[in-house]
């Protein structure tokens, strides 16, 4: 097992990683940028090391700064969290070359799955149905147009090098496609340093269902069920839940088993999430794989009782999985609400500023994963995620009821948040019936959505 | 008390103060407003009326130092917040000139210049200060440009003269040296970091004291 782990991330996930290391009794060092000097993770850390100025490129995204920090502070492993360097195969290779362990898949596995276009083809070969899409990456505008013609509009333009909604656009015609290609390329270049794009057929009224898997170094793998992430705005997840209302139990099991079999056959190691679209007929199609711990991992933890971050660390340390598929029991229903610093009334504009008062909700089945504290200054340099409110109940209705109560207890004063938006979702008839689709919010419009909730 | 207007001082352009560049005072944290409005005028009056040359008041949240000097252009950038210690980590001080403190006011015709710094008190002699008053000592800190191992140049010692831009040493980042330049002309006043020591970004390496400038 590792002697000392460098936590190479920030915000709520840094606190989460610190908790996992503490649970395992492994000393940890928190790497931080100057803007995060007063962050919760730094406050909690036994040891912390400043790696650079506020700009991510010179701190959290700087492979030399992170690796150097790990070495000089005597760490033998680095946990990259999510985003930042978590799926950077070059960084993973650098870490290994210096004799440290990157907590995640090995560099060659990351490299194998680095291209989303390539991964589609790889996992299709290993038995997963994929959405019809372009053959590989788009060479140029002409190639894009001809592929779109072949697939039929509408199509979704997607960046090959990353996710999170940036660089993605749905287009309904050749004219829209031509305009969108330039925008998508520049967004992708800015976000991921790589402007490669590919196309997928756009399925109307679809659900986003993803499968959590965990595979050790010896080829033993388990799935830990699925999550439904259909509540999205502009391809960004806002609320996640499990199990998915979109599929009956037998189909959910089948999906998870097929996903696991495919990644094990493709030689995967460590945690991963395989994302699928489910159409209104209940057919599922593989979209992409995320080779890291995900923001919404707590949903799965609430159902299974498994600490996914701890298991990640164990697998990276070379331990075999301590349990098999038959040992995993999924109970009840869980919902996660992403609490963001954004002004819903101003098109969800990100907010910075001082959280004057923060009070976390509590009670049975309530979990708050956050870095907030009263007096915390939200820096303007990073994403707007303030924390995640996760609730569990023996069934979906109870989970929803607990979520409403918890939202009423939650106090975040000083910064505008998307809590009103979550209240609206938790009252929305489509959501209550388990019929929410990924395009619903964008189609209806946030303003109308909130107004409808106000009248409910 | 004089107006709170930054103006270009010796050595370079003034950075925009946070909250406005039109000569109005930047918004200050509440405790600083009280310091500025109530405490400072009283201290300035007390210093002017006395034969004292310098007066410093320190509280947990803030530190005020007044020094009697000749009327000069205002200091360029406000002094940065003082140290915040990360438990177990190195002592931190933000690099100078990052524009996060309140603006110091212009000197009055009487020549009492006021430095205002916010933050927990550190060793006041180590506090980075603004540009020099003629004939007055001032200090600047050379900080680590990266996280790595510190390697001072040979024979670097207290008392040694340096010029701004001189390479004081380097920080080894995975075998790649990053130079540590002297931020000002002066004399090495204090050494904080030793050869081979692990240093983090922004860590204090050496302090340079200057006797003031005889020319621009």
PDB file of N, CA and C in Angstrom, chain A residues 101-197:
ATOM      1  N   UNK A 101       3.203   6.180  -8.442  1.00  0.00           N
ATOM      2  CA  UNK A 101       2.028   5.525  -9.010  1.00  0.00           C
ATOM      3  C   UNK A 101       0.925   6.549  -9.257  1.00  0.00           C
ATOM      4  N   UNK A 102       0.388   6.511 -10.438  1.00  0.00           N
ATOM      5  CA  UNK A 102      -0.768   7.326 -10.813  1.00  0.00           C
ATOM      6  C   UNK A 102      -2.008   6.533 -10.422  1.00  0.00           C
ATOM      7  N   UNK A 103      -2.851   7.104  -9.567  1.00  0.00           N
ATOM      8  CA  UNK A 103      -4.021   6.358  -9.097  1.00  0.00           C
ATOM      9  C   UNK A 103      -5.127   6.474 -10.136  1.00  0.00           C
ATOM     10  N   UNK A 104      -5.195   5.462 -10.951  1.00  0.00           N
ATOM     11  CA  UNK A 104      -6.118   5.441 -12.067  1.00  0.00           C
ATOM     12  C   UNK A 104      -5.640   4.345 -12.990  1.00  0.00           C
ATOM     13  N   UNK A 105      -6.153   4.307 -14.202  1.00  0.00           N
ATOM     14  CA  UNK A 105      -5.680   3.289 -15.137  1.00  0.00           C
ATOM     15  C   UNK A 105      -4.213   3.528 -15.486  1.00  0.00           C
ATOM     16  N   UNK A 106      -3.484   2.480 -15.859  1.00  0.00           N
ATOM     17  CA  UNK A 106      -2.101   2.680 -16.308  1.00  0.00           C
ATOM     18  C   UNK A 106      -2.072   3.532 -17.578  1.00  0.00           C
ATOM     19  N   UNK A 107      -0.920   4.138 -17.830  1.00  0.00           N
ATOM     20  CA  UNK A 107      -0.800   5.076 -18.950  1.00  0.00           C
ATOM     21  C   UNK A 107      -1.229   4.449 -20.277  1.00  0.00           C
ATOM     22  N   UNK A 108      -0.843   3.188 -20.499  1.00  0.00           N
ATOM     23  CA  UNK A 108      -1.163   2.604 -21.805  1.00  0.00           C
ATOM     24  C   UNK A 108      -2.667   2.374 -21.956  1.00  0.00           C
ATOM     25  N   UNK A 109      -3.355   2.118 -20.836  1.00  0.00           N
ATOM     26  CA  UNK A 109      -4.814   1.969 -20.903  1.00  0.00           C
ATOM     27  C   UNK A 109      -5.454   3.323 -21.198  1.00  0.00           C
ATOM     28  N   UNK A 110      -4.971   4.371 -20.532  1.00  0.00           N
ATOM     29  CA  UNK A 110      -5.483   5.722 -20.802  1.00  0.00           C
ATOM     30  C   UNK A 110      -5.283   6.084 -22.264  1.00  0.00           C
ATOM     31  N   UNK A 111      -4.121   5.716 -22.772  1.00  0.00           N
ATOM     32  CA  UNK A 111      -3.826   6.043 -24.158  1.00  0.00           C
ATOM     33  C   UNK A 111      -4.772   5.293 -25.096  1.00  0.00           C
ATOM     34  N   UNK A 112      -5.013   4.038 -24.759  1.00  0.00           N
ATOM     35  CA  UNK A 112      -5.901   3.222 -25.587  1.00  0.00           C
ATOM     36  C   UNK A 112      -7.296   3.846 -25.662  1.00  0.00           C
ATOM     37  N   UNK A 113      -7.739   4.439 -24.555  1.00  0.00           N
ATOM     38  CA  UNK A 113      -9.100   4.983 -24.508  1.00  0.00           C
ATOM     39  C   UNK A 113      -9.137   6.496 -24.687  1.00  0.00           C
ATOM     40  N   UNK A 114      -8.031   7.095 -25.081  1.00  0.00           N
ATOM     41  CA  UNK A 114      -7.951   8.557 -25.125  1.00  0.00           C
ATOM     42  C   UNK A 114      -8.852   9.158 -26.196  1.00  0.00           C
ATOM     43  N   UNK A 115      -8.895   8.530 -27.328  1.00  0.00           N
ATOM     44  CA  UNK A 115      -9.710   9.081 -28.400  1.00  0.00           C
ATOM     45  C   UNK A 115     -11.125   8.544 -28.275  1.00  0.00           C
ATOM     46  N   UNK A 116     -12.097   9.433 -28.176  1.00  0.00           N
ATOM     47  CA  UNK A 116     -13.475   8.968 -28.037  1.00  0.00           C
ATOM     48  C   UNK A 116     -13.934   8.272 -29.310  1.00  0.00           C
ATOM     49  N   UNK A 117     -13.475   8.798 -30.430  1.00  0.00           N
ATOM     50  CA  UNK A 117     -13.857   8.165 -31.698  1.00  0.00           C
ATOM     51  C   UNK A 117     -13.265   6.758 -31.770  1.00  0.00           C
ATOM     52  N   UNK A 118     -12.013   6.622 -31.357  1.00  0.00           N
ATOM     53  CA  UNK A 118     -11.360   5.311 -31.396  1.00  0.00           C
ATOM     54  C   UNK A 118     -11.982   4.336 -30.407  1.00  0.00           C
ATOM     55  N   UNK A 119     -12.371   4.847 -29.241  1.00  0.00           N
ATOM     56  CA  UNK A 119     -12.955   3.993 -28.206  1.00  0.00           C
ATOM     57  C   UNK A 119     -14.296   3.430 -28.649  1.00  0.00           C
ATOM     58  N   UNK A 120     -15.083   4.248 -29.351  1.00  0.00           N
ATOM     59  CA  UNK A 120     -16.354   3.744 -29.888  1.00  0.00           C
ATOM     60  C   UNK A 120     -16.109   2.489 -30.702  1.00  0.00           C
ATOM     61  N   UNK A 121     -15.122   2.574 -31.592  1.00  0.00           N
ATOM     62  CA  UNK A 121     -14.847   1.442 -32.465  1.00  0.00           C
ATOM     63  C   UNK A 121     -14.316   0.256 -31.655  1.00  0.00           C
ATOM     64  N   UNK A 122     -13.451   0.535 -30.669  1.00  0.00           N
ATOM     65  CA  UNK A 122     -12.871  -0.523 -29.854  1.00  0.00           C
ATOM     66  C   UNK A 122     -13.956  -1.292 -29.100  1.00  0.00           C
ATOM     67  N   UNK A 123     -14.829  -0.578 -28.423  1.00  0.00           N
ATOM     68  CA  UNK A 123     -15.830  -1.256 -27.605  1.00  0.00           C
ATOM     69  C   UNK A 123     -16.959  -1.841 -28.448  1.00  0.00           C
ATOM     70  N   UNK A 124     -17.142  -1.294 -29.631  1.00  0.00           N
ATOM     71  CA  UNK A 124     -18.102  -1.930 -30.537  1.00  0.00           C
ATOM     72  C   UNK A 124     -17.591  -3.313 -30.910  1.00  0.00           C
ATOM     73  N   UNK A 125     -16.274  -3.396 -31.154  1.00  0.00           N
ATOM     74  CA  UNK A 125     -15.678  -4.692 -31.460  1.00  0.00           C
ATOM     75  C   UNK A 125     -15.839  -5.655 -30.291  1.00  0.00           C
ATOM     76  N   UNK A 126     -15.895  -5.112 -29.069  1.00  0.00           N
ATOM     77  CA  UNK A 126     -16.044  -5.966 -27.903  1.00  0.00           C
ATOM     78  C   UNK A 126     -17.497  -6.125 -27.494  1.00  0.00           C
ATOM     79  N   UNK A 127     -18.399  -5.844 -28.379  1.00  0.00           N
ATOM     80  CA  UNK A 127     -19.785  -6.261 -28.183  1.00  0.00           C
ATOM     81  C   UNK A 127     -20.775  -5.208 -27.741  1.00  0.00           C
ATOM     82  N   UNK A 128     -20.357  -3.954 -27.665  1.00  0.00           N
ATOM     83  CA  UNK A 128     -21.332  -2.950 -27.241  1.00  0.00           C
ATOM     84  C   UNK A 128     -21.978  -2.274 -28.439  1.00  0.00           C
ATOM     85  N   UNK A 129     -23.299  -2.127 -28.393  1.00  0.00           N
ATOM     86  CA  UNK A 129     -23.948  -1.378 -29.467  1.00  0.00           C
ATOM     87  C   UNK A 129     -23.578   0.097 -29.347  1.00  0.00           C
ATOM     88  N   UNK A 130     -23.261   0.719 -30.475  1.00  0.00           N
ATOM     89  CA  UNK A 130     -22.900   2.141 -30.432  1.00  0.00           C
ATOM     90  C   UNK A 130     -23.878   2.943 -31.275  1.00  0.00           C
ATOM     91  N   UNK A 131     -23.944   4.216 -30.979  1.00  0.00           N
ATOM     92  CA  UNK A 131     -24.781   5.101 -31.779  1.00  0.00           C
ATOM     93  C   UNK A 131     -24.155   5.231 -33.150  1.00  0.00           C
ATOM     94  N   UNK A 132     -24.955   5.186 -34.156  1.00  0.00           N
ATOM     95  CA  UNK A 132     -24.391   5.452 -35.475  1.00  0.00           C
ATOM     96  C   UNK A 132     -23.629   6.773 -35.453  1.00  0.00           C
ATOM     97  N   UNK A 133     -22.438   6.756 -36.051  1.00  0.00           N
ATOM     98  CA  UNK A 133     -21.655   7.983 -36.023  1.00  0.00           C
ATOM     99  C   UNK A 133     -20.653   8.007 -37.138  1.00  0.00           C
ATOM    100  N   UNK A 134     -19.841   9.041 -37.154  1.00  0.00           N
ATOM    101  CA  UNK A 134     -18.839   9.169 -38.213  1.00  0.00           C
ATOM    102  C   UNK A 134     -17.776   8.087 -38.025  1.00  0.00           C
ATOM    103  N   UNK A 135     -17.183   7.670 -39.119  1.00  0.00           N
ATOM    104  CA  UNK A 135     -16.101   6.692 -39.027  1.00  0.00           C
ATOM    105  C   UNK A 135     -14.848   7.435 -38.632  1.00  0.00           C
ATOM    106  N   UNK A 136     -14.523   7.386 -37.362  1.00  0.00           N
ATOM    107  CA  UNK A 136     -13.331   8.099 -36.921  1.00  0.00           C
ATOM    108  C   UNK A 136     -13.556   9.594 -36.889  1.00  0.00           C
ATOM    109  N   UNK A 137     -12.451  10.326 -36.792  1.00  0.00           N
ATOM    110  CA  UNK A 137     -12.544  11.781 -36.623  1.00  0.00           C
ATOM    111  C   UNK A 137     -12.768  12.484 -37.949  1.00  0.00           C
ATOM    112  N   UNK A 138     -13.328  13.678 -37.854  1.00  0.00           N
ATOM    113  CA  UNK A 138     -13.637  14.445 -39.055  1.00  0.00           C
ATOM    114  C   UNK A 138     -12.358  15.060 -39.604  1.00  0.00           C
ATOM    115  N   UNK A 139     -12.078  14.750 -40.871  1.00  0.00           N
ATOM    116  CA  UNK A 139     -10.844  15.265 -41.480  1.00  0.00           C
ATOM    117  C   UNK A 139     -10.965  16.756 -41.755  1.00  0.00           C
ATOM    118  N   UNK A 140     -12.098  17.165 -42.260  1.00  0.00           N
ATOM    119  CA  UNK A 140     -12.306  18.574 -42.591  1.00  0.00           C
ATOM    120  C   UNK A 140     -13.809  18.821 -42.732  1.00  0.00           C
ATOM    121  N   UNK A 141     -14.177  20.032 -43.066  1.00  0.00           N
ATOM    122  CA  UNK A 141     -15.598  20.396 -43.178  1.00  0.00           C
ATOM    123  C   UNK A 141     -16.325  19.546 -44.208  1.00  0.00           C
ATOM    124  N   UNK A 142     -15.625  19.243 -45.301  1.00  0.00           N
ATOM    125  CA  UNK A 142     -16.254  18.465 -46.371  1.00  0.00           C
ATOM    126  C   UNK A 142     -16.595  17.064 -45.872  1.00  0.00           C
ATOM    127  N   UNK A 143     -15.643  16.471 -45.173  1.00  0.00           N
ATOM    128  CA  UNK A 143     -15.846  15.148 -44.595  1.00  0.00           C
ATOM    129  C   UNK A 143     -17.013  15.203 -43.622  1.00  0.00           C
ATOM    130  N   UNK A 144     -17.054  16.253 -42.806  1.00  0.00           N
ATOM    131  CA  UNK A 144     -18.141  16.414 -41.835  1.00  0.00           C
ATOM    132  C   UNK A 144     -19.490  16.460 -42.536  1.00  0.00           C
ATOM    133  N   UNK A 145     -19.568  17.236 -43.589  1.00  0.00           N
ATOM    134  CA  UNK A 145     -20.842  17.374 -44.311  1.00  0.00           C
ATOM    135  C   UNK A 145     -21.272  16.055 -44.925  1.00  0.00           C
ATOM    136  N   UNK A 146     -20.331  15.339 -45.513  1.00  0.00           N
ATOM    137  CA  UNK A 146     -20.723  14.090 -46.176  1.00  0.00           C
ATOM    138  C   UNK A 146     -21.112  13.041 -45.145  1.00  0.00           C
ATOM    139  N   UNK A 147     -20.429  12.994 -44.008  1.00  0.00           N
ATOM    140  CA  UNK A 147     -20.805  12.053 -42.965  1.00  0.00           C
ATOM    141  C   UNK A 147     -22.184  12.385 -42.407  1.00  0.00           C
ATOM    142  N   UNK A 148     -22.436  13.687 -42.229  1.00  0.00           N
ATOM    143  CA  UNK A 148     -23.741  14.096 -41.707  1.00  0.00           C
ATOM    144  C   UNK A 148     -24.855  13.719 -42.672  1.00  0.00           C
ATOM    145  N   UNK A 149     -24.585  13.859 -43.963  1.00  0.00           N
ATOM    146  CA  UNK A 149     -25.573  13.448 -44.977  1.00  0.00           C
ATOM    147  C   UNK A 149     -25.864  11.965 -44.863  1.00  0.00           C
ATOM    148  N   UNK A 150     -24.780  11.190 -44.689  1.00  0.00           N
ATOM    149  CA  UNK A 150     -24.911   9.735 -44.613  1.00  0.00           C
ATOM    150  C   UNK A 150     -25.733   9.333 -43.387  1.00  0.00           C
ATOM    151  N   UNK A 151     -25.458   9.980 -42.246  1.00  0.00           N
ATOM    152  CA  UNK A 151     -26.141   9.627 -41.009  1.00  0.00           C
ATOM    153  C   UNK A 151     -27.570  10.152 -40.984  1.00  0.00           C
ATOM    154  N   UNK A 152     -27.744  11.320 -41.597  1.00  0.00           N
ATOM    155  CA  UNK A 152     -29.060  11.959 -41.551  1.00  0.00           C
ATOM    156  C   UNK A 152     -29.151  12.902 -40.360  1.00  0.00           C
ATOM    157  N   UNK A 153     -29.688  14.113 -40.587  1.00  0.00           N
ATOM    158  CA  UNK A 153     -29.832  15.093 -39.508  1.00  0.00           C
ATOM    159  C   UNK A 153     -31.050  14.719 -38.658  1.00  0.00           C
ATOM    160  N   UNK A 154     -31.029  15.171 -37.394  1.00  0.00           N
ATOM    161  CA  UNK A 154     -29.983  15.955 -36.726  1.00  0.00           C
ATOM    162  C   UNK A 154     -28.781  15.098 -36.313  1.00  0.00           C
ATOM    163  N   UNK A 155     -27.636  15.762 -36.217  1.00  0.00           N
ATOM    164  CA  UNK A 155     -26.424  15.092 -35.733  1.00  0.00           C
ATOM    165  C   UNK A 155     -25.836  15.890 -34.578  1.00  0.00           C
ATOM    166  N   UNK A 156     -25.044  15.214 -33.787  1.00  0.00           N
ATOM    167  CA  UNK A 156     -24.381  15.843 -32.655  1.00  0.00           C
ATOM    168  C   UNK A 156     -22.885  15.907 -32.961  1.00  0.00           C
ATOM    169  N   UNK A 157     -22.329  17.119 -32.912  1.00  0.00           N
ATOM    170  CA  UNK A 157     -20.883  17.294 -33.079  1.00  0.00           C
ATOM    171  C   UNK A 157     -20.256  17.110 -31.701  1.00  0.00           C
ATOM    172  N   UNK A 158     -19.240  16.274 -31.615  1.00  0.00           N
ATOM    173  CA  UNK A 158     -18.616  16.016 -30.316  1.00  0.00           C
ATOM    174  C   UNK A 158     -17.099  16.097 -30.415  1.00  0.00           C
ATOM    175  N   UNK A 159     -16.469  16.614 -29.356  1.00  0.00           N
ATOM    176  CA  UNK A 159     -14.995  16.646 -29.370  1.00  0.00           C
ATOM    177  C   UNK A 159     -14.459  15.280 -28.980  1.00  0.00           C
ATOM    178  N   UNK A 160     -13.385  14.885 -29.634  1.00  0.00           N
ATOM    179  CA  UNK A 160     -12.821  13.573 -29.358  1.00  0.00           C
ATOM    180  C   UNK A 160     -12.007  13.552 -28.073  1.00  0.00           C
ATOM    181  N   UNK A 161     -11.533  14.719 -27.664  1.00  0.00           N
ATOM    182  CA  UNK A 161     -10.543  14.743 -26.591  1.00  0.00           C
ATOM    183  C   UNK A 161     -11.114  15.011 -25.208  1.00  0.00           C
ATOM    184  N   UNK A 162     -12.391  15.275 -25.081  1.00  0.00           N
ATOM    185  CA  UNK A 162     -12.877  15.558 -23.733  1.00  0.00           C
ATOM    186  C   UNK A 162     -14.383  15.628 -23.664  1.00  0.00           C
ATOM    187  N   UNK A 163     -14.899  15.902 -22.465  1.00  0.00           N
ATOM    188  CA  UNK A 163     -16.338  15.932 -22.267  1.00  0.00           C
ATOM    189  C   UNK A 163     -16.783  17.170 -21.520  1.00  0.00           C
ATOM    190  N   UNK A 164     -17.896  17.018 -20.807  1.00  0.00           N
ATOM    191  CA  UNK A 164     -18.388  18.136 -20.017  1.00  0.00           C
ATOM    192  C   UNK A 164     -19.217  19.108 -20.803  1.00  0.00           C
ATOM    193  N   UNK A 165     -19.572  18.773 -22.034  1.00  0.00           N
ATOM    194  CA  UNK A 165     -20.459  19.643 -22.797  1.00  0.00           C
ATOM    195  C   UNK A 165     -19.756  20.650 -23.681  1.00  0.00           C
ATOM    196  N   UNK A 166     -18.499  20.912 -23.408  1.00  0.00           N
ATOM    197  CA  UNK A 166     -17.809  21.900 -24.229  1.00  0.00           C
ATOM    198  C   UNK A 166     -17.456  21.303 -25.575  1.00  0.00           C
ATOM    199  N   UNK A 167     -17.589  22.120 -26.614  1.00  0.00           N
ATOM    200  CA  UNK A 167     -17.277  21.639 -27.951  1.00  0.00           C
ATOM    201  C   UNK A 167     -18.373  20.774 -28.537  1.00  0.00           C
ATOM    202  N   UNK A 168     -19.510  20.682 -27.858  1.00  0.00           N
ATOM    203  CA  UNK A 168     -20.613  19.863 -28.364  1.00  0.00           C
ATOM    204  C   UNK A 168     -21.728  20.741 -28.888  1.00  0.00           C
ATOM    205  N   UNK A 169     -22.273  20.384 -30.023  1.00  0.00           N
ATOM    206  CA  UNK A 169     -23.431  21.115 -30.553  1.00  0.00           C
ATOM    207  C   UNK A 169     -24.291  20.137 -31.321  1.00  0.00           C
ATOM    208  N   UNK A 170     -25.608  20.298 -31.176  1.00  0.00           N
ATOM    209  CA  UNK A 170     -26.518  19.525 -32.006  1.00  0.00           C
ATOM    210  C   UNK A 170     -26.944  20.414 -33.166  1.00  0.00           C
ATOM    211  N   UNK A 171     -26.909  19.870 -34.372  1.00  0.00           N
ATOM    212  CA  UNK A 171     -27.277  20.676 -35.545  1.00  0.00           C
ATOM    213  C   UNK A 171     -28.293  19.933 -36.381  1.00  0.00           C
ATOM    214  N   UNK A 172     -29.169  20.689 -37.009  1.00  0.00           N
ATOM    215  CA  UNK A 172     -30.283  20.081 -37.748  1.00  0.00           C
ATOM    216  C   UNK A 172     -30.162  20.200 -39.250  1.00  0.00           C
ATOM    217  N   UNK A 173     -29.124  20.903 -39.723  1.00  0.00           N
ATOM    218  CA  UNK A 173     -29.002  21.090 -41.166  1.00  0.00           C
ATOM    219  C   UNK A 173     -27.545  21.296 -41.519  1.00  0.00           C
ATOM    220  N   UNK A 174     -27.279  21.229 -42.831  1.00  0.00           N
ATOM    221  CA  UNK A 174     -25.911  21.412 -43.302  1.00  0.00           C
ATOM    222  C   UNK A 174     -25.410  22.812 -42.972  1.00  0.00           C
ATOM    223  N   UNK A 175     -26.303  23.787 -43.068  1.00  0.00           N
ATOM    224  CA  UNK A 175     -25.884  25.166 -42.780  1.00  0.00           C
ATOM    225  C   UNK A 175     -25.498  25.310 -41.314  1.00  0.00           C
ATOM    226  N   UNK A 176     -26.358  24.766 -40.435  1.00  0.00           N
ATOM    227  CA  UNK A 176     -26.039  24.822 -38.998  1.00  0.00           C
ATOM    228  C   UNK A 176     -24.734  24.096 -38.719  1.00  0.00           C
ATOM    229  N   UNK A 177     -24.530  22.976 -39.420  1.00  0.00           N
ATOM    230  CA  UNK A 177     -23.313  22.192 -39.204  1.00  0.00           C
ATOM    231  C   UNK A 177     -22.082  23.021 -39.520  1.00  0.00           C
ATOM    232  N   UNK A 178     -22.110  23.691 -40.667  1.00  0.00           N
ATOM    233  CA  UNK A 178     -20.934  24.465 -41.059  1.00  0.00           C
ATOM    234  C   UNK A 178     -20.615  25.553 -40.048  1.00  0.00           C
ATOM    235  N   UNK A 179     -21.658  26.220 -39.559  1.00  0.00           N
ATOM    236  CA  UNK A 179     -21.424  27.283 -38.570  1.00  0.00           C
ATOM    237  C   UNK A 179     -20.897  26.698 -37.273  1.00  0.00           C
ATOM    238  N   UNK A 180     -21.481  25.581 -36.868  1.00  0.00           N
ATOM    239  CA  UNK A 180     -21.131  25.013 -35.561  1.00  0.00           C
ATOM    240  C   UNK A 180     -19.729  24.423 -35.529  1.00  0.00           C
ATOM    241  N   UNK A 181     -19.256  23.917 -36.668  1.00  0.00           N
ATOM    242  CA  UNK A 181     -17.956  23.248 -36.673  1.00  0.00           C
ATOM    243  C   UNK A 181     -16.846  24.173 -36.165  1.00  0.00           C
ATOM    244  N   UNK A 182     -16.877  25.429 -36.620  1.00  0.00           N
ATOM    245  CA  UNK A 182     -15.829  26.367 -36.203  1.00  0.00           C
ATOM    246  C   UNK A 182     -15.893  26.605 -34.699  1.00  0.00           C
ATOM    247  N   UNK A 183     -17.118  26.827 -34.205  1.00  0.00           N
ATOM    248  CA  UNK A 183     -17.284  27.089 -32.770  1.00  0.00           C
ATOM    249  C   UNK A 183     -16.823  25.888 -31.960  1.00  0.00           C
ATOM    250  N   UNK A 184     -17.245  24.699 -32.383  1.00  0.00           N
ATOM    251  CA  UNK A 184     -16.898  23.492 -31.631  1.00  0.00           C
ATOM    252  C   UNK A 184     -15.395  23.286 -31.605  1.00  0.00           C
ATOM    253  N   UNK A 185     -14.771  23.523 -32.741  1.00  0.00           N
ATOM    254  CA  UNK A 185     -13.313  23.340 -32.778  1.00  0.00           C
ATOM    255  C   UNK A 185     -12.617  24.270 -31.803  1.00  0.00           C
ATOM    256  N   UNK A 186     -13.036  25.537 -31.788  1.00  0.00           N
ATOM    257  CA  UNK A 186     -12.319  26.466 -30.922  1.00  0.00           C
ATOM    258  C   UNK A 186     -12.622  26.185 -29.452  1.00  0.00           C
ATOM    259  N   UNK A 187     -13.858  25.771 -29.151  1.00  0.00           N
ATOM    260  CA  UNK A 187     -14.171  25.409 -27.757  1.00  0.00           C
ATOM    261  C   UNK A 187     -13.350  24.208 -27.315  1.00  0.00           C
ATOM    262  N   UNK A 188     -13.251  23.231 -28.223  1.00  0.00           N
ATOM    263  CA  UNK A 188     -12.508  22.014 -27.882  1.00  0.00           C
ATOM    264  C   UNK A 188     -11.027  22.325 -27.710  1.00  0.00           C
ATOM    265  N   UNK A 189     -10.515  23.176 -28.586  1.00  0.00           N
ATOM    266  CA  UNK A 189      -9.100  23.528 -28.497  1.00  0.00           C
ATOM    267  C   UNK A 189      -8.832  24.225 -27.172  1.00  0.00           C
ATOM    268  N   UNK A 190      -9.727  25.130 -26.785  1.00  0.00           N
ATOM    269  CA  UNK A 190      -9.540  25.873 -25.542  1.00  0.00           C
ATOM    270  C   UNK A 190      -9.666  24.970 -24.326  1.00  0.00           C
ATOM    271  N   UNK A 191     -10.609  24.031 -24.385  1.00  0.00           N
ATOM    272  CA  UNK A 191     -10.865  23.204 -23.202  1.00  0.00           C
ATOM    273  C   UNK A 191      -9.904  22.024 -23.090  1.00  0.00           C
ATOM    274  N   UNK A 192      -9.534  21.430 -24.219  1.00  0.00           N
ATOM    275  CA  UNK A 192      -8.760  20.172 -24.153  1.00  0.00           C
ATOM    276  C   UNK A 192      -7.437  20.248 -24.896  1.00  0.00           C
ATOM    277  N   UNK A 193      -7.174  21.368 -25.583  1.00  0.00           N
ATOM    278  CA  UNK A 193      -5.934  21.468 -26.342  1.00  0.00           C
ATOM    279  C   UNK A 193      -5.954  20.625 -27.599  1.00  0.00           C
ATOM    280  N   UNK A 194      -7.159  20.208 -28.029  1.00  0.00           N
ATOM    281  CA  UNK A 194      -7.257  19.291 -29.169  1.00  0.00           C
ATOM    282  C   UNK A 194      -8.601  19.546 -29.818  1.00  0.00           C
ATOM    283  N   UNK A 195      -8.580  19.917 -31.100  1.00  0.00           N
ATOM    284  CA  UNK A 195      -9.856  20.296 -31.715  1.00  0.00           C
ATOM    285  C   UNK A 195     -10.452  19.201 -32.602  1.00  0.00           C
ATOM    286  N   UNK A 196     -10.019  17.948 -32.404  1.00  0.00           N
ATOM    287  CA  UNK A 196     -10.590  16.852 -33.211  1.00  0.00           C
ATOM    288  C   UNK A 196     -12.056  16.649 -32.865  1.00  0.00           C
ATOM    289  N   UNK A 197     -12.854  16.481 -33.880  1.00  0.00           N
ATOM    290  CA  UNK A 197     -14.297  16.297 -33.695  1.00  0.00           C
ATOM    291  C   UNK A 197     -14.762  15.019 -34.372  1.00  0.00           C
TER     292      UNK A 197
END
